Amino acid sequence: MAAVAHYWASCAGGLEFALLKELENLEGTSIIPGIDSYGGVQFRTTSAPQKVAELRSADNVYAFLSHHKKIPVDKESGMAFLGSLAGKIDWEPVMQLHRLWQETEEPDSSSGISDPLLTINGMANVEQTHVTPQRSFRVTGNRICKDMKKHGYTSMDAAAAIGDGMHELLGWPADMRSFNVEVLAWIIDDELLLVLALIYSGNKKKTKNLQNVSNINEPCAEVEDVEGSEQVKSTKKKRPAERPSRADAQLYSRRPYRKALVHTSLKPSTAYGLLQLADVQPGDIVLDPMCGCGTIPLEAINWLGTRVMGLAGDFVDTAVEAANINATAGESPGHCDVVRWDASMLPLRTASIDRVICDMPFGNRCGNHKVREVLCPRVVKQVVRVLRPGSGIAVLMAQSKTMKEEIEVNQKAYLNLQKHFYVYMEGLKVDVFVVRRTSEPAPTQQIVRPIKNMAKRKRDGQLTKQAALENLSSENPVQ
Ligand SMILES: C[S@@+](CC[C@H](N)C(=O)[O-])C[C@H]1O[C@@H](n2cnc3c(N)ncnc32)[C@H](O)[C@@H]1O
């Protein structure tokens, strides 16, 4: 009988439904409820790593180590508690799972090094690892204060305490730069989730590409590291080339269309969740009017193949360039058209689109908040116009105070709000609206002044916030 493995699969908080749906269809899987504060799902499965790695809605999968509520938050008892955690974990099945994933991931890269706990006989022989430690490890701590003010310890303190406990028990040397095992400790208020990474890129050969990628800690919509991908015109600080990282080794980084990124690129796993909400069907035309690097329509094509047609557009040159690179790199080139346009005046036929799915600009790095508030209603009007009456569905992700009112009041005759909830991404709370187009024929189109060249003018320092607002709010009369 296949061994049962215990996993934590992460995803954007609020999109767990898509992960649960996928796990329902994964053979030999049982869900373990009880962890609600973290985006993700805990489960046990007898399915092989290859099958688990096919989960589209997971950002990443980890070996589950432990979960604790009401952990001490003052320094002294906190350190003592965290230092004792290693002794509470059954490391043998965890390291077996780790080895299985390493064999699956890199079958040819046998370094002759086996997992320490597999060369010894479980915990009885821990002493042996003290003599010839074969693996190095690091613990990465991440701490968030949501409802409480402050922990008595830093993330580094927490990681060090857990690491000390592991070193004492298992005898592995800690190495921050070159490690084979990485434990992640995520602390939210007085709750702790401890997992072990299964996907790595922690070797020099692979980390070379990291020179091109962005800093994942930047407070942007969705910023991430992608191995082997091209960051289009990255203006961010470069990461030291030899620093091994797990961050670029997310499960979704393997999508074949993911060759070029913009700094607001959406995670494909999140895009998949949005496609589920939109109930995309074979034969649909899927439009993202503000496409960035084109993740949403390209994920639809990657998932359903050439049975869907993608349409992507953006008004920033680098985004259009990135989307074009990705559209031709995927398995189905030619199935996603990329256009440079202004989403508030789409050059598309009325009632021609089945699904509009869009993560609109949000977060500090995506423009000015006031500009976004003016842009939202304009884009919604375009969505109303291009969606097929009676059957069209739109999923709009935005940080906007006016969006709900626009849908429920101003466009009430044309849009039916079916769902409104929040998704948590990189610490940001973002609204998601799922709307269905009513059968009411589209209203006559308003002619609006183009927002063209706004991004370029902003870059060149020619566009002030005031000018952008004036440009956006001056609409020509209805024709
Ligand atoms: C959050 S990002 C979308 C990211 C995208 N889903 C991806 O995966 O790369 C929002 C995008 O909207 C674009 N945008 C902002 N205002 C626009 C407008 N008026 N017309 C077209 N695109 C616009 C920005 O250039 C940016 O690429």
Coordinates of C-alpha atoms and ligand atoms in Angstrom, one line a residue:
M1 CA 0.0 0.0 0.0
A2 CA 1.3 3.5 -0.9
A3 CA 2.5 5.5 2.1
V4 CA 0.3 8.4 3.3
A5 CA 2.0 11.8 3.1
H6 CA 1.0 14.8 5.1
Y7 CA 1.0 18.1 3.2
W8 CA 0.3 21.8 3.5
A9 CA -0.7 23.4 0.1
S10 CA -0.6 27.2 0.1
C11 CA -2.8 29.5 -1.9
A12 CA -4.2 33.0 -1.8
G13 CA -6.4 33.3 1.3
G14 CA -10.0 33.2 0.1
L15 CA -9.4 31.0 -2.9
E16 CA -9.2 27.7 -0.9
F17 CA -12.4 26.6 -2.6
A18 CA -10.5 25.9 -5.8
L19 CA -7.8 23.9 -4.0
L20 CA -10.5 21.9 -2.1
K21 CA -12.2 21.1 -5.4
E22 CA -8.9 19.8 -6.9
L23 CA -8.1 17.8 -3.8
E24 CA -11.5 16.1 -4.0
N25 CA -10.3 14.6 -7.3
L26 CA -6.9 13.6 -6.1
E27 CA -6.9 9.9 -5.3
G28 CA -6.5 8.7 -1.7
T29 CA -6.8 12.2 -0.3
S30 CA -8.4 13.4 2.9
I31 CA -8.7 17.0 4.0
I32 CA -7.8 18.0 7.5
P33 CA -9.7 21.1 8.6
G34 CA -8.8 23.4 11.4
I35 CA -6.3 25.9 10.0
D36 CA -8.2 29.0 8.9
S37 CA -5.8 31.9 9.4
Y38 CA -3.4 30.9 6.6
G39 CA -4.2 30.7 2.9
G40 CA -4.1 27.0 2.1
V41 CA -5.3 23.5 2.9
Q42 CA -3.9 20.7 5.1
F43 CA -4.3 17.2 3.6
R44 CA -3.1 13.7 3.7
T45 CA -2.7 11.7 0.5
T46 CA -1.4 8.4 -1.0
S47 CA -1.0 10.1 -4.4
A48 CA 2.5 10.3 -5.8
P49 CA 4.5 13.6 -5.8
Q50 CA 4.0 13.9 -9.5
K51 CA 0.2 14.0 -9.0
V52 CA 0.4 16.4 -6.1
A53 CA 2.7 18.7 -8.2
E54 CA -0.1 19.0 -10.8
L55 CA -2.4 21.0 -8.4
R56 CA -3.1 24.1 -10.3
S57 CA -4.6 26.1 -7.5
A58 CA -1.7 25.6 -5.1
D59 CA 1.0 28.2 -4.9
N60 CA 3.2 25.6 -3.4
V61 CA 3.2 22.3 -1.4
Y62 CA 5.1 21.6 1.7
A63 CA 5.5 18.7 4.1
F64 CA 3.3 19.5 7.1
L65 CA 5.3 19.6 10.4
S66 CA 3.0 21.1 13.0
H67 CA 0.4 23.7 13.8
H68 CA -0.1 25.4 17.2
K69 CA -2.6 27.9 18.6
K70 CA -2.0 30.1 21.6
I71 CA 1.7 30.0 21.5
P72 CA 3.6 32.2 24.0
V73 CA 4.3 35.6 22.6
D74 CA 6.7 36.9 25.3
K75 CA 10.4 36.4 24.7
E76 CA 11.4 34.0 27.4
S77 CA 8.6 31.4 27.2
G78 CA 8.3 32.0 23.4
M79 CA 11.9 31.0 22.8
A80 CA 11.6 28.0 25.1
F81 CA 8.4 26.9 23.3
L82 CA 9.9 27.3 19.8
G83 CA 13.1 25.6 20.9
S84 CA 11.2 22.5 22.0
L85 CA 9.2 22.1 18.7
A86 CA 11.7 19.9 16.9
G87 CA 11.3 17.2 19.6
K88 CA 7.6 17.1 19.0
I89 CA 7.9 16.2 15.3
D90 CA 8.0 12.7 13.8
W91 CA 10.9 13.5 11.4
E92 CA 11.1 10.1 9.7
P93 CA 8.0 10.2 7.5
V94 CA 8.8 13.9 6.8
M95 CA 12.3 13.2 5.6
Q96 CA 11.0 10.2 3.6
L97 CA 8.6 12.5 1.8
H98 CA 11.4 15.1 1.3
R99 CA 13.6 12.4 -0.3
L100 CA 10.8 11.2 -2.5
W101 CA 10.3 14.8 -3.8
Q102 CA 14.0 15.3 -4.4
E103 CA 14.2 12.1 -6.4
T104 CA 11.1 13.1 -8.3
E105 CA 12.3 16.6 -8.9
E106 CA 15.9 15.8 -9.9
P107 CA 16.2 12.1 -10.6
D108 CA 19.6 12.6 -12.2
S109 CA 21.2 14.9 -9.7
S110 CA 22.1 12.1 -7.3
S111 CA 24.8 13.7 -5.2
G112 CA 25.3 10.5 -3.2
I113 CA 24.0 12.2 -0.2
S114 CA 21.0 10.6 1.4
D115 CA 18.7 12.1 3.9
P116 CA 20.2 11.8 7.4
L117 CA 17.2 10.3 9.0
L118 CA 17.0 7.7 6.3
T119 CA 20.5 6.6 6.8
I120 CA 19.9 6.2 10.4
N121 CA 17.1 4.2 11.9
G122 CA 14.7 6.9 13.0
M123 CA 15.3 8.8 16.1
A124 CA 17.1 6.0 17.9
N125 CA 20.2 6.8 16.0
V126 CA 20.2 10.5 16.2
E127 CA 23.7 10.4 17.7
Q128 CA 25.1 9.1 14.4
T129 CA 24.1 12.3 12.6
H130 CA 26.1 14.3 15.2
V131 CA 29.2 12.4 14.0
T132 CA 28.7 12.7 10.2
P133 CA 26.0 15.3 9.4
Q134 CA 25.2 15.0 5.8
R135 CA 22.6 17.7 5.4
S136 CA 22.5 21.3 6.2
F137 CA 19.3 23.2 6.9
R138 CA 17.9 26.6 7.5
V139 CA 14.8 27.9 9.2
T140 CA 13.0 30.9 7.8
G141 CA 10.7 32.8 10.1
N142 CA 7.8 35.0 9.0
R143 CA 5.8 36.8 11.7
I144 CA 2.7 38.9 11.2
C145 CA 0.8 40.9 13.9
K146 CA -2.8 41.0 12.8
D147 CA -4.9 41.5 16.0
M148 CA -2.1 41.8 18.5
K149 CA 0.5 44.6 18.8
K150 CA 3.8 43.0 19.0
H151 CA 5.7 39.7 19.7
G152 CA 8.4 39.7 22.3
Y153 CA 10.7 38.2 19.7
T154 CA 11.6 38.9 16.1
S155 CA 11.2 36.5 13.1
M156 CA 14.9 35.9 13.3
D157 CA 14.7 35.0 17.0
A158 CA 11.9 32.6 16.3
A159 CA 13.8 31.0 13.4
A160 CA 17.0 30.7 15.5
A161 CA 15.2 29.1 18.4
I162 CA 13.5 26.5 16.2
G163 CA 16.9 26.0 14.4
D164 CA 18.7 25.5 17.7
G165 CA 16.2 22.8 18.7
M166 CA 16.6 21.0 15.4
H167 CA 20.4 21.1 15.5
E168 CA 20.4 19.8 19.0
L169 CA 18.0 16.9 18.2
L170 CA 19.1 16.0 14.6
G171 CA 22.7 17.2 14.5
W172 CA 22.4 18.9 11.1
P173 CA 24.5 22.0 10.7
A174 CA 22.6 25.2 10.0
D175 CA 23.6 27.0 6.8
M176 CA 21.7 30.1 5.7
R177 CA 23.2 30.2 2.2
S178 CA 23.7 26.6 1.2
F179 CA 21.2 24.2 2.6
N180 CA 19.4 21.1 1.6
V181 CA 16.5 21.3 3.9
E182 CA 14.4 24.4 4.6
V183 CA 11.9 24.7 7.4
L184 CA 9.4 27.6 7.3
A185 CA 7.8 29.0 10.4
W186 CA 4.8 31.2 9.8
I187 CA 3.6 33.0 12.9
I188 CA 0.3 35.0 12.8
D189 CA -0.4 36.6 16.2
D190 CA -0.3 33.6 18.6
E191 CA -0.6 30.9 15.9
L192 CA 2.2 29.0 14.3
L193 CA 2.4 26.8 11.2
L194 CA 5.6 24.9 10.6
V195 CA 6.2 23.3 7.3
L196 CA 9.2 21.9 5.3
A197 CA 9.9 22.9 1.7
L198 CA 9.8 20.2 -0.9
I199 CA 10.7 22.2 -3.9
Y200 CA 14.1 23.9 -4.0
S201 CA 16.3 25.9 -6.2
G202 CA 19.0 26.1 -3.7
N203 CA 22.0 25.4 -5.9
K204 CA 24.3 27.7 -7.7
K205 CA 23.4 26.5 -11.2
K206 CA 19.8 27.5 -10.8
T207 CA 20.2 30.6 -8.7
K208 CA 22.1 32.4 -11.5
N209 CA 18.8 33.4 -13.0
L210 CA 17.8 35.2 -9.9
Q211 CA 19.7 38.3 -11.0
N212 CA 16.7 39.2 -13.1
V213 CA 14.0 38.9 -10.6
S214 CA 12.2 41.1 -8.3
N215 CA 12.1 41.5 -4.5
I216 CA 9.2 39.4 -3.2
N217 CA 8.9 41.7 -0.1
E218 CA 7.9 44.7 -2.1
P219 CA 4.3 45.8 -1.2
C220 CA 3.1 45.3 -4.7
A221 CA 0.0 43.5 -6.0
E222 CA 1.8 40.2 -6.7
V223 CA 5.5 40.2 -6.9
E224 CA 7.4 37.1 -7.1
D225 CA 10.5 35.3 -8.2
V226 CA 10.4 33.2 -11.2
E227 CA 13.2 30.9 -12.2
G228 CA 14.3 31.1 -15.8
S229 CA 11.9 33.9 -16.6
E230 CA 12.7 37.3 -17.9
Q231 CA 11.7 40.3 -15.9
V232 CA 10.7 42.9 -18.5
K233 CA 12.5 46.1 -17.7
S234 CA 12.9 45.4 -14.0
T235 CA 13.9 48.5 -12.1
K236 CA 14.3 46.8 -8.8
K237 CA 17.4 46.0 -6.8
K238 CA 19.1 42.8 -7.8
R239 CA 19.4 39.9 -5.4
P240 CA 22.8 38.4 -4.7
A241 CA 23.4 35.8 -7.4
E242 CA 24.4 33.0 -5.2
R243 CA 21.8 33.2 -2.5
P244 CA 19.8 30.1 -2.6
S245 CA 16.1 30.7 -2.5
R246 CA 12.9 28.7 -2.2
A247 CA 10.8 31.7 -3.3
D248 CA 11.5 31.1 -7.0
A249 CA 10.6 27.5 -6.7
Q250 CA 6.9 27.8 -6.4
L251 CA 4.8 25.1 -8.0
Y252 CA 3.2 27.6 -10.4
S253 CA 6.6 28.8 -11.7
R254 CA 6.6 25.8 -13.9
R255 CA 3.8 27.0 -16.2
P256 CA 5.4 26.8 -19.7
Y257 CA 3.9 30.2 -20.7
R258 CA 5.6 32.0 -17.8
K259 CA 8.6 33.4 -19.6
A260 CA 8.3 37.1 -19.0
L261 CA 6.9 39.0 -16.0
V262 CA 5.9 42.5 -15.1
H263 CA 6.2 43.7 -11.5
T264 CA 2.4 43.2 -10.9
S265 CA 2.2 39.7 -12.4
L266 CA -0.5 37.6 -10.9
K267 CA 0.3 34.1 -9.7
P268 CA -1.0 31.5 -12.1
S269 CA -2.6 29.6 -9.2
T270 CA -4.6 32.7 -8.3
A271 CA -5.5 33.2 -12.0
Y272 CA -6.8 29.6 -12.0
G273 CA -9.0 30.4 -9.0
L274 CA -10.5 33.3 -10.9
L275 CA -11.1 31.1 -13.9
Q276 CA -13.0 28.7 -11.6
L277 CA -15.1 31.6 -10.3
A278 CA -15.9 32.7 -13.9
D279 CA -16.9 29.1 -14.7
V280 CA -14.9 29.2 -17.9
Q281 CA -16.1 26.6 -20.4
P282 CA -14.6 25.1 -23.6
G283 CA -15.5 27.3 -26.5
D284 CA -15.3 30.6 -24.5
I285 CA -13.5 33.7 -25.4
V286 CA -11.7 34.9 -22.3
L287 CA -10.7 38.5 -22.1
D288 CA -8.4 40.3 -19.7
P289 CA -8.6 44.0 -20.6
M290 CA -5.7 44.9 -18.2
C291 CA -3.6 41.9 -18.8
G292 CA -0.1 42.7 -17.5
C293 CA 2.0 39.7 -18.7
G294 CA -1.2 37.9 -19.8
T295 CA -1.4 35.4 -16.9
I296 CA -5.2 35.0 -16.9
P297 CA -6.0 34.1 -20.5
L298 CA -2.8 32.1 -20.8
E299 CA -3.7 30.1 -17.7
A300 CA -7.1 29.4 -19.3
I301 CA -5.4 28.1 -22.4
N302 CA -2.9 26.1 -20.4
W303 CA -5.8 24.5 -18.5
L304 CA -8.4 23.9 -21.2
G305 CA -6.1 23.9 -24.3
T306 CA -7.1 25.3 -27.6
R307 CA -10.7 25.0 -26.8
V308 CA -10.6 28.5 -25.3
M309 CA -9.5 31.7 -27.1
G310 CA -7.7 34.3 -25.1
L311 CA -7.7 38.1 -25.6
A312 CA -5.3 40.2 -23.7
G313 CA -4.6 43.9 -23.7
D314 CA -2.8 46.5 -21.6
F315 CA -1.8 50.2 -22.2
V316 CA 1.8 49.8 -21.0
D317 CA 4.3 48.8 -23.6
T318 CA 6.4 46.6 -21.4
A319 CA 3.2 44.7 -20.3
V320 CA 2.2 44.1 -23.9
E321 CA 5.7 43.0 -24.7
A322 CA 5.7 40.5 -21.8
A323 CA 2.3 39.2 -22.7
N324 CA 3.4 38.7 -26.3
I325 CA 6.5 36.7 -25.2
N326 CA 4.3 34.5 -23.0
A327 CA 1.6 34.1 -25.6
T328 CA 4.1 32.7 -28.1
A329 CA 6.0 30.6 -25.5
G330 CA 3.1 28.5 -24.2
E331 CA 2.0 25.2 -25.6
S332 CA -0.7 26.8 -27.8
P333 CA 0.8 29.8 -29.5
G334 CA -1.7 31.8 -31.5
H335 CA -4.6 31.2 -29.1
C336 CA -4.2 34.4 -27.2
D337 CA -4.2 37.7 -29.1
V338 CA -2.3 40.5 -27.4
V339 CA -3.3 44.2 -28.1
R340 CA -2.1 47.5 -26.8
W341 CA -5.3 49.4 -25.7
D342 CA -6.9 51.5 -23.1
A343 CA -9.3 49.3 -21.1
S344 CA -11.7 52.2 -20.7
M345 CA -12.3 52.3 -24.5
L346 CA -12.0 48.7 -25.8
P347 CA -11.8 48.3 -29.5
L348 CA -14.0 45.3 -29.3
R349 CA -17.5 44.5 -30.7
T350 CA -20.4 44.8 -28.4
A351 CA -21.7 41.5 -26.9
S352 CA -18.8 39.5 -28.3
I353 CA -17.1 38.1 -25.1
D354 CA -18.0 35.2 -22.9
R355 CA -15.8 35.8 -19.9
V356 CA -14.0 38.9 -18.7
I357 CA -11.5 38.2 -15.9
C358 CA -9.3 41.0 -14.7
D359 CA -7.2 41.9 -11.7
M360 CA -7.3 45.6 -11.9
P361 CA -4.4 47.8 -10.7
F362 CA -4.2 47.7 -6.9
G363 CA -1.6 48.1 -4.2
N364 CA 0.9 51.0 -3.7
R365 CA 2.9 50.3 -6.9
C366 CA -0.1 50.2 -9.2
G367 CA -0.8 53.9 -9.7
N368 CA -2.7 56.4 -7.8
H369 CA -5.7 55.4 -5.7
K370 CA -7.8 58.3 -7.0
V371 CA -7.0 57.5 -10.6
R372 CA -8.1 53.9 -10.0
E373 CA -11.4 55.1 -8.5
V374 CA -12.2 57.0 -11.7
L375 CA -10.9 54.1 -13.9
C376 CA -13.0 51.4 -12.3
P377 CA -16.5 52.6 -13.4
R378 CA -15.1 53.2 -16.9
V379 CA -13.9 49.7 -17.2
V380 CA -17.1 48.3 -15.7
K381 CA -19.0 50.1 -18.5
Q382 CA -16.8 48.5 -21.1
V383 CA -17.4 45.1 -19.4
V384 CA -21.1 45.6 -19.6
R385 CA -20.8 46.5 -23.3
V386 CA -18.6 43.6 -24.5
L387 CA -20.1 40.8 -22.4
R388 CA -22.7 38.6 -24.1
P389 CA -26.1 39.5 -22.6
G390 CA -27.7 36.6 -20.7
S391 CA -24.6 34.4 -20.5
G392 CA -21.5 36.5 -20.0
I393 CA -19.7 36.4 -16.7
A394 CA -17.1 38.8 -15.3
V395 CA -14.7 38.3 -12.4
L396 CA -13.2 41.6 -11.3
M397 CA -10.5 41.8 -8.7
A398 CA -9.9 45.3 -7.4
Q399 CA -9.2 47.5 -4.4
S400 CA -12.0 50.0 -5.1
K401 CA -14.5 51.7 -2.9
T402 CA -16.7 52.6 -5.9
M403 CA -16.8 49.2 -7.6
K404 CA -19.6 47.7 -5.6
E405 CA -21.8 50.8 -6.1
E406 CA -21.0 50.8 -9.8
I407 CA -22.2 47.2 -10.2
E408 CA -25.1 47.2 -7.8
V409 CA -26.5 50.7 -8.5
N410 CA -25.3 52.3 -11.7
Q411 CA -25.1 49.1 -13.8
K412 CA -27.9 47.3 -12.0
A413 CA -29.9 46.7 -15.2
Y414 CA -27.0 45.0 -16.9
L415 CA -25.1 43.2 -14.1
N416 CA -26.1 40.8 -11.4
L417 CA -23.7 40.6 -8.5
Q418 CA -23.4 36.9 -7.7
K419 CA -20.6 37.0 -5.2
H420 CA -18.5 39.5 -3.4
F421 CA -15.7 38.4 -1.1
Y422 CA -12.0 39.1 -0.3
V423 CA -8.8 37.5 -1.3
Y424 CA -5.6 38.1 0.7
M425 CA -2.5 38.5 -1.4
E426 CA 0.9 39.5 -0.2
G427 CA -0.7 41.1 2.8
L428 CA -3.2 43.0 0.8
K429 CA -7.0 42.6 1.1
V430 CA -8.5 42.7 -2.4
D431 CA -12.2 42.7 -3.4
V432 CA -13.4 40.0 -5.8
F433 CA -16.7 40.6 -7.6
V434 CA -18.4 37.8 -9.6
V435 CA -21.1 39.3 -11.9
R436 CA -23.4 37.8 -14.5
R437 CA -24.5 39.9 -17.5
T438 CA -28.3 40.2 -17.6
S439 CA -30.1 39.8 -20.9
E440 CA -30.7 43.6 -21.2
P441 CA -29.1 44.8 -24.5
A442 CA -26.0 46.9 -24.0
P443 CA -26.4 50.7 -23.7
T444 CA -25.1 53.1 -26.3
Q445 CA -21.4 53.5 -25.9
Q446 CA -20.1 56.7 -24.3
I447 CA -17.1 58.2 -26.1
V448 CA -14.4 58.8 -23.5
R449 CA -11.1 60.7 -23.8
P450 CA -8.3 58.2 -24.2
I451 CA -6.0 57.7 -21.2
K452 CA -3.3 57.0 -23.8
N453 CA 0.3 57.6 -22.9
M454 CA -0.5 58.2 -19.3
A455 CA 2.0 55.6 -18.2
K456 CA 4.7 57.0 -20.4
R457 CA 4.0 60.6 -19.4
K458 CA 4.1 59.5 -15.8
R459 CA 7.4 57.8 -16.3
D460 CA 8.8 60.9 -18.0
G461 CA 7.6 63.0 -15.1
Q462 CA 5.2 64.9 -17.4
L463 CA 2.0 63.6 -15.7
T464 CA 1.1 64.9 -12.3
K465 CA -1.6 63.2 -10.2
Q466 CA -3.9 66.2 -10.8
A467 CA -3.4 66.0 -14.6
A468 CA -4.2 62.3 -14.6
L469 CA -7.4 62.9 -12.6
E470 CA -8.4 65.7 -14.9
N471 CA -7.7 63.5 -18.0
L472 CA -9.8 60.7 -16.5
S473 CA -12.7 62.6 -15.3
S474 CA -13.4 64.7 -18.4
E475 CA -15.8 62.6 -20.5
N476 CA -17.2 63.8 -23.7
P477 CA -21.0 63.8 -24.0
V478 CA -22.9 60.7 -25.0
Q479 CA -23.2 60.3 -28.7
Ligands
LIG1 C1 -2.6 44.2 -11.5 S1 -1.9 44.4 -13.1 C2 -2.5 43.0 -14.0 C3 -1.5 41.9 -13.8 C4 -1.8 40.7 -14.8 N1 -3.0 40.0 -14.4 C5 -0.6 39.8 -14.9 O1 -0.7 38.6 -14.5 O2 0.5 40.3 -15.2 C6 -2.9 45.7 -13.7 C7 -2.5 46.0 -15.1 O3 -3.5 47.0 -15.6 C8 -2.8 47.8 -16.5 N2 -3.6 49.0 -16.7 C9 -3.8 50.0 -15.9 N3 -4.7 51.0 -16.4 C10 -5.0 50.5 -17.7 C11 -5.8 51.0 -18.7 N4 -6.5 52.1 -18.6 N5 -5.9 50.2 -19.8 C12 -5.2 49.1 -20.0 N6 -4.4 48.6 -19.0 C13 -4.3 49.3 -17.9 C14 -1.5 48.0 -15.9 O4 -0.5 48.4 -16.9 C15 -1.2 46.7 -15.3 O5 -0.4 45.9 -16.2

